């Protein structure tokens, strides 16, 4: 049994939007045997653009039942059924969220008619419900209303079942889509399917159910080929463009998690449906995967990566020692106009200033000594007893500098020049990550028989990379974990 469902909602995010209409068609594998539809009161105003799209207004749903009033009906109708929808993750995620708000776990096997359509009638110019129905001759009345869309999806699903049933006919695989559809009409009296489903029909549907979580353009074979090793992976669209870069210690498991998560917004559904291919690069080391992912995001600037896209960090935090021996932190430019090397590079001077304010407050530093308070006398914090008086010489350089060193230690590495030696991509290989004078130089690979006493020997085996705030943070955080890598320190 199959429950073909369509929803209309107040928006595209299950976490915050609500259902305004639901339609269910129950299909027994041969024909529709039951149906149900109702408007729902979402308990909030329907945005104007949604009213324009669906025609469902606040007045129409004012006296309609709320979801909790129809929840039992939905459970009973779909019990034992496969949940079928066009872009199934959208409708399924909304229903799961509505039930979760009631304290009930709603779980059904799912089947996506987008994916099944791509499999059984390939080559269509579009697989959106409206365009697909128009292309294959299915009448779609009341578009963007739950009953109209669900009814069209039910007809489409019935057509797909019949296509799969006649798929064993000689020459079927080579036939054009129009010929395949014509074969459906000739497969049984009045276009009805024979009562006993063929093995091919069952296999096609079962395959669609098993792969319902996958993006429509990704095959199970592609997923099965993914390595269960550490590395960086790339999602490509139909044109081969990289639209997302990720990393994991187990690429196969991480990508399975990508595909299994509930739909959160229309953009996440758009992202998933755009994935047409997956490639990867093995790194062996988790740290190298983190660093390489960061570099690739900055290089490629994929559409669906937001974090770490910045590749230029024109500001930074610096250190100088004044004539009285006080260590003074300050912010400034971190580009070609400044020959000094910053302790940490940041996105702009506003962020650098905010970062420094945070360190001043956390480590009880003097705002004047950090160039954050311009005055010839004491700073404001001294006047309210938050500064210990370094600004007017009442605190010794030794006492003040000890706290400055704590602040610096929180944003720098434990050692200044060192090499992190970790797992390689294959047996007998090791990865190396090189840091010199607190700056990340790059990563590379060595044979496990490689021996070197000089730091320069490690610099010769790496590919040069750009140092920035993101990689500094990645390395610092990794060094604080219980990693098993070897750290070789040089004076």
XYZ file of C-alpha atoms in Angstrom:
491
model
C 0.000 0.000 0.000
C 1.144 3.513 -0.800
C 0.103 6.841 0.727
C 0.590 9.581 -1.866
C 0.762 12.872 0.010
C 1.063 16.550 -0.778
C 1.188 19.463 1.643
C 0.849 23.206 1.397
C 2.700 25.191 4.061
C 3.310 28.709 5.347
C 6.913 28.545 4.111
C 9.840 26.307 3.326
C 11.312 25.521 6.754
C 9.812 22.664 8.782
C 11.438 23.969 11.953
C 9.408 27.167 11.916
C 6.644 26.911 9.278
C 3.362 25.018 9.509
C 1.034 23.029 7.278
C -1.984 24.797 5.758
C -3.399 21.921 3.673
C -2.937 18.174 3.381
C -4.126 15.661 0.786
C -3.667 11.880 0.931
C -4.404 9.315 -1.783
C -4.139 5.653 -0.828
C -2.965 3.431 -3.708
C -3.024 -0.365 -3.380
C -0.521 -0.946 -6.179
C -3.280 -1.141 -8.774
C -5.451 1.904 -8.211
C -6.433 4.640 -5.753
C -8.722 3.140 -3.119
C -9.151 6.044 -0.688
C -8.474 9.758 -0.375
C -8.619 12.543 2.164
C -8.008 16.278 2.068
C -8.470 19.188 4.401
C -7.305 22.707 5.013
C -5.458 23.202 8.297
C -5.246 26.203 10.583
C -1.492 26.819 10.979
C -1.986 28.993 14.041
C -0.155 31.893 12.408
C -0.655 34.305 9.505
C 0.059 32.982 6.019
C 2.660 35.187 4.289
C 1.304 37.202 1.382
C 3.564 35.580 -1.217
C 2.395 32.134 -0.064
C -1.232 33.257 -0.390
C -0.416 34.433 -3.918
C 1.203 31.086 -4.758
C -1.377 28.709 -3.284
C -4.538 30.793 -3.149
C -4.949 29.753 0.504
C -5.785 32.782 2.636
C -6.032 33.411 6.365
C -9.826 33.604 6.014
C -9.954 30.152 4.401
C -8.118 28.449 7.274
C -9.603 30.427 10.178
C -12.272 27.784 10.907
C -10.209 24.839 9.640
C -8.991 22.154 12.098
C -5.525 22.391 13.583
C -3.057 19.608 12.866
C -3.536 17.866 16.204
C -7.214 17.402 15.325
C -6.425 15.412 12.162
C -3.199 13.721 13.357
C -4.963 10.469 14.271
C -6.620 10.329 10.833
C -3.223 10.802 9.130
C -1.643 8.038 11.214
C -4.483 5.613 10.554
C -4.609 6.269 6.808
C -0.847 5.917 6.311
C -0.296 3.006 8.702
C 1.514 0.211 6.842
C 1.916 2.391 3.734
C 4.952 3.651 1.921
C 5.008 7.456 2.076
C 5.077 8.699 -1.544
C 5.542 12.286 -2.664
C 7.170 14.384 -5.345
C 10.338 15.561 -3.565
C 9.373 13.333 -0.690
C 11.776 14.831 1.864
C 9.858 18.110 1.857
C 6.461 16.655 2.766
C 7.857 13.914 4.997
C 9.983 16.349 7.025
C 7.012 18.664 7.613
C 4.795 15.826 8.815
C 7.524 14.420 11.057
C 7.981 17.860 12.639
C 4.241 18.334 13.215
C 4.031 14.938 14.906
C 7.201 15.575 16.914
C 5.582 18.732 18.304
C 2.799 16.476 19.567
C 5.306 14.118 21.190
C 4.785 11.394 18.585
C 7.479 9.801 16.398
C 6.133 9.478 12.872
C 8.120 7.019 10.776
C 7.344 5.548 7.366
C 9.300 4.117 4.471
C 9.509 6.753 1.762
C 9.485 6.813 -2.027
C 10.225 9.856 -4.182
C 8.438 10.123 -7.527
C 11.135 12.521 -8.747
C 13.751 9.807 -8.365
C 11.463 7.083 -9.749
C 10.619 9.286 -12.735
C 14.276 9.900 -13.510
C 14.849 6.162 -13.433
C 11.867 5.036 -15.517
C 11.379 7.968 -17.917
C 14.852 9.481 -18.321
C 15.651 12.398 -20.557
C 12.814 14.693 -19.514
C 13.683 18.409 -19.737
C 12.374 18.911 -16.194
C 11.210 16.717 -13.344
C 9.287 19.381 -11.469
C 5.725 18.158 -10.998
C 4.062 20.746 -13.224
C 6.460 20.438 -16.164
C 6.759 16.662 -15.936
C 2.989 16.206 -15.948
C 2.670 18.541 -18.934
C 5.374 16.660 -20.832
C 3.844 13.204 -20.340
C 0.204 14.182 -20.693
C -1.062 14.197 -17.113
C -3.671 16.856 -16.397
C -2.800 18.874 -13.323
C -5.681 20.911 -11.948
C -5.347 23.355 -9.042
C -1.545 23.589 -9.080
C -0.047 24.404 -5.678
C -3.115 23.109 -3.880
C -2.616 19.890 -1.942
C -5.487 17.964 -3.551
C -4.554 18.945 -7.115
C -0.856 18.186 -6.693
C -1.485 14.944 -4.791
C -3.984 13.775 -7.405
C -1.475 14.446 -10.204
C 1.248 12.683 -8.220
C -1.065 9.686 -7.758
C -1.665 9.519 -11.515
C 2.071 9.874 -12.128
C 2.826 7.141 -9.594
C 0.270 4.837 -11.196
C 1.854 5.535 -14.589
C 5.320 4.766 -13.207
C 4.108 1.467 -11.754
C 2.747 0.483 -15.142
C 5.944 1.538 -16.901
C 7.961 -0.665 -14.570
C 5.518 -3.524 -15.172
C 5.989 -3.527 -18.957
C 9.723 -2.860 -18.697
C 10.568 -6.459 -19.533
C 9.157 -6.136 -23.048
C 11.745 -6.670 -25.847
C 13.327 -3.376 -26.895
C 11.882 -1.466 -23.950
C 15.202 -0.168 -22.635
C 16.062 1.319 -26.022
C 12.633 2.832 -26.537
C 12.028 6.558 -26.402
C 10.130 7.897 -23.369
C 7.024 8.510 -25.486
C 7.125 4.902 -26.693
C 7.489 3.684 -23.122
C 4.421 5.665 -22.120
C 2.514 4.295 -25.123
C 3.444 0.793 -24.045
C 1.752 1.463 -20.706
C -1.561 2.220 -22.366
C -1.389 -1.016 -24.324
C -0.312 -3.116 -21.361
C -3.802 -3.906 -20.099
C -7.506 -3.263 -20.861
C -8.484 0.352 -20.202
C -4.896 1.117 -19.307
C -5.253 -0.912 -16.082
C -2.381 -3.030 -14.842
C -2.735 -6.804 -14.617
C -3.633 -7.864 -11.114
C -0.347 -9.669 -10.353
C 2.711 -7.380 -10.245
C 5.789 -8.657 -12.034
C 9.146 -9.181 -10.313
C 10.484 -6.241 -12.326
C 7.721 -4.015 -10.990
C 8.432 -5.010 -7.402
C 12.179 -4.551 -7.953
C 11.751 -1.055 -9.410
C 9.577 0.109 -6.539
C 11.725 -1.543 -3.871
C 14.787 0.085 -5.394
C 13.032 3.461 -5.262
C 12.166 2.906 -1.596
C 15.729 1.857 -0.716
C 17.185 4.886 -2.468
C 14.561 7.435 -1.406
C 17.086 9.275 0.771
C 19.554 9.736 -2.069
C 19.609 12.829 -4.288
C 17.662 12.082 -7.499
C 20.811 12.206 -9.657
C 22.991 10.001 -7.429
C 22.974 6.248 -7.995
C 23.338 3.612 -5.251
C 26.435 2.408 -7.092
C 28.080 5.802 -6.643
C 27.379 5.750 -2.912
C 28.623 2.158 -2.622
C 31.908 3.197 -4.237
C 32.653 5.839 -1.587
C 35.724 5.070 0.548
C 35.434 4.515 4.273
C 38.589 6.536 4.857
C 39.611 10.065 5.817
C 39.594 12.722 3.149
C 37.872 15.602 1.394
C 34.794 15.080 -0.788
C 33.211 17.246 -3.480
C 29.573 17.465 -4.574
C 29.178 18.452 -8.246
C 26.118 19.675 -10.139
C 25.008 18.477 -13.590
C 27.558 20.779 -15.230
C 30.439 19.379 -13.188
C 30.772 22.503 -11.023
C 31.721 21.932 -7.388
C 28.812 23.126 -5.251
C 29.986 21.827 -1.863
C 33.227 20.680 -0.224
C 33.295 18.595 2.945
C 35.670 16.444 4.969
C 35.425 13.391 7.185
C 37.448 10.605 8.753
C 34.991 8.265 6.997
C 33.747 9.720 3.705
C 31.127 7.001 3.132
C 29.483 7.421 6.535
C 29.565 11.214 6.398
C 27.885 11.377 3.005
C 25.255 8.874 4.142
C 24.551 11.259 7.028
C 24.238 14.143 4.549
C 21.524 12.287 2.663
C 19.687 10.951 5.734
C 19.090 14.246 7.551
C 15.612 15.675 7.483
C 14.962 18.531 5.117
C 15.322 21.865 6.945
C 14.537 24.423 4.237
C 13.814 24.793 0.547
C 17.453 25.679 0.039
C 18.563 22.392 1.587
C 16.172 20.541 -0.728
C 17.509 22.528 -3.696
C 21.051 21.649 -2.611
C 20.300 17.947 -2.344
C 18.515 17.830 -5.700
C 21.454 19.611 -7.359
C 23.997 16.919 -6.461
C 24.807 14.990 -9.647
C 28.214 13.526 -8.845
C 30.615 12.939 -5.950
C 34.407 12.913 -6.094
C 36.953 12.743 -3.318
C 40.612 12.996 -2.306
C 41.994 10.752 0.423
C 44.177 12.435 3.027
C 44.849 9.670 5.553
C 45.141 12.233 8.325
C 42.126 13.901 9.931
C 44.142 17.103 10.396
C 45.158 17.186 6.726
C 41.498 16.652 5.770
C 40.518 19.661 7.884
C 43.263 21.845 6.419
C 42.685 20.736 2.817
C 38.936 21.283 3.104
C 39.526 24.823 4.352
C 41.927 25.567 1.481
C 39.580 24.087 -1.132
C 36.599 26.093 0.096
C 38.643 29.274 -0.223
C 39.906 28.258 -3.670
C 36.625 27.058 -5.180
C 34.117 29.148 -3.165
C 31.342 26.529 -3.617
C 27.761 27.748 -3.719
C 26.624 25.810 -0.646
C 29.670 26.370 1.593
C 29.293 29.441 3.756
C 31.942 28.957 6.431
C 35.632 29.507 5.646
C 35.043 31.042 2.190
C 37.081 34.136 3.048
C 40.545 33.826 1.498
C 41.966 37.242 2.459
C 42.551 38.320 6.061
C 43.674 41.963 5.857
C 43.766 42.682 9.601
C 45.465 41.150 12.601
C 46.613 41.334 16.218
C 50.245 42.353 16.769
C 52.708 42.547 19.693
C 55.372 45.124 20.535
C 57.373 45.906 23.654
C 57.500 49.581 24.695
C 60.434 51.521 26.171
C 59.339 50.618 29.719
C 59.314 46.862 29.026
C 55.527 46.412 28.799
C 54.227 43.985 26.175
C 51.532 45.779 24.217
C 48.971 44.064 22.013
C 47.391 46.124 19.241
C 45.366 45.623 16.078
C 46.197 46.820 12.582
C 46.530 45.980 8.900
C 47.810 42.520 7.932
C 48.649 43.087 4.277
C 51.596 44.083 2.108
C 51.674 47.519 3.734
C 52.653 45.960 7.065
C 55.882 43.949 7.189
C 55.158 42.643 10.700
C 53.761 39.118 11.118
C 50.489 39.173 13.112
C 49.869 36.847 16.013
C 46.552 36.077 14.343
C 45.054 37.317 11.061
C 41.393 38.384 10.961
C 38.766 39.355 8.397
C 38.870 43.131 8.902
C 39.970 45.744 11.402
C 36.531 45.904 12.999
C 36.739 42.168 13.795
C 40.333 42.552 14.959
C 39.321 45.348 17.334
C 36.459 43.264 18.717
C 38.749 40.267 19.122
C 41.228 42.370 21.085
C 38.488 43.818 23.315
C 37.502 40.228 24.163
C 41.075 39.312 25.159
C 41.450 42.501 27.202
C 38.324 41.662 29.198
C 39.161 37.971 29.624
C 42.775 38.471 30.754
C 42.265 41.780 32.592
C 44.582 43.731 30.315
C 44.785 47.500 30.058
C 42.760 49.106 27.266
C 45.247 51.967 26.964
C 48.183 49.554 26.684
C 46.286 47.822 23.844
C 45.595 51.094 21.987
C 41.866 50.754 22.665
C 41.601 53.837 24.890
C 43.331 57.034 23.788
C 44.379 59.203 26.744
C 47.448 60.846 28.270
C 46.473 59.666 31.725
C 44.994 56.477 33.144
C 42.489 54.417 31.203
C 38.785 54.340 32.086
C 39.061 50.806 33.503
C 41.623 52.018 36.059
C 39.160 54.630 37.240
C 36.518 51.950 37.869
C 39.077 49.554 39.412
C 39.135 47.042 36.537
C 42.713 47.912 35.440
C 45.628 47.275 37.811
C 47.445 50.427 36.728
C 49.942 49.401 34.045
C 48.829 52.478 32.129
C 50.202 54.753 34.878
C 53.110 52.556 36.012
C 51.415 51.199 39.143
C 51.677 47.581 37.956
C 55.112 46.195 37.127
C 55.934 45.037 33.571
C 56.589 41.511 34.908
C 53.114 41.176 36.435
C 51.330 42.737 33.475
C 53.330 40.820 30.856
C 52.458 37.495 32.501
C 48.790 38.097 31.657
C 49.685 39.264 28.150
C 51.566 35.979 27.680
C 48.445 34.077 28.779
C 46.391 35.957 26.194
C 48.969 35.248 23.481
C 49.141 31.571 24.434
C 45.367 31.307 23.965
C 45.710 32.323 20.304
C 49.057 30.774 19.373
C 50.619 27.325 19.338
C 52.389 25.718 22.271
C 55.548 25.574 20.158
C 56.676 28.018 17.475
C 58.391 25.689 14.996
C 57.208 22.094 14.781
C 56.029 19.294 12.513
C 52.933 17.133 13.048
C 53.476 13.618 11.685
C 50.273 11.619 11.223
C 48.632 8.821 9.285
C 49.192 8.624 5.543
C 46.890 7.618 2.717
C 48.260 4.100 2.466
C 50.446 1.635 4.332
C 54.023 2.816 4.663
C 53.142 6.497 4.260
C 52.939 9.347 6.772
C 51.432 12.827 6.538
C 53.319 15.921 7.685
C 51.995 19.362 8.641
C 54.667 22.031 9.023
C 54.567 25.185 11.181
C 57.503 27.617 11.296
C 57.708 30.547 13.731
C 53.995 30.162 14.426
C 52.991 30.215 10.747
C 51.451 27.288 8.894
C 53.534 26.443 5.804
C 51.623 23.483 4.326
C 51.261 19.706 4.337
C 52.714 16.777 2.434
C 53.532 13.084 2.618
C 56.666 11.090 3.387
C 57.670 7.448 3.310
C 57.723 5.924 6.779
C 61.450 5.303 6.323
C 62.009 9.060 5.947
C 64.432 10.382 8.548
C 65.367 14.000 9.050
C 67.090 15.927 11.791
C 66.877 19.292 10.056
C 63.663 21.274 9.853
C 64.467 22.273 6.259
C 64.101 18.622 5.163
C 60.413 18.680 6.124
C 59.862 21.968 4.290
C 61.119 20.296 1.120
C 58.370 17.624 1.093
C 55.309 19.822 1.562
C 53.100 21.725 -0.821
C 53.021 25.383 0.197
C 49.721 26.588 1.638
C 48.350 29.928 2.820
C 48.338 30.699 6.536
C 45.217 32.381 7.898
C 42.930 32.616 10.890
C 40.956 29.508 9.947
C 43.922 27.144 9.635
C 45.447 28.560 12.809
C 42.248 27.739 14.644
C 42.045 24.285 13.049
C 45.582 23.398 14.136
C 45.165 24.812 17.653
C 41.942 22.923 18.243
C 43.352 19.708 16.789
C 46.426 19.908 19.036
C 44.130 20.095 22.049
C 42.387 16.837 21.131
C 43.604 13.377 22.116
C 45.206 12.786 18.751
C 47.770 10.053 18.134
C 50.029 12.074 15.841
C 53.677 12.635 16.586
C 54.799 16.232 17.185
C 58.447 16.961 16.364
C 59.583 20.277 17.858
C 62.489 22.348 16.550
C 64.240 25.141 18.423
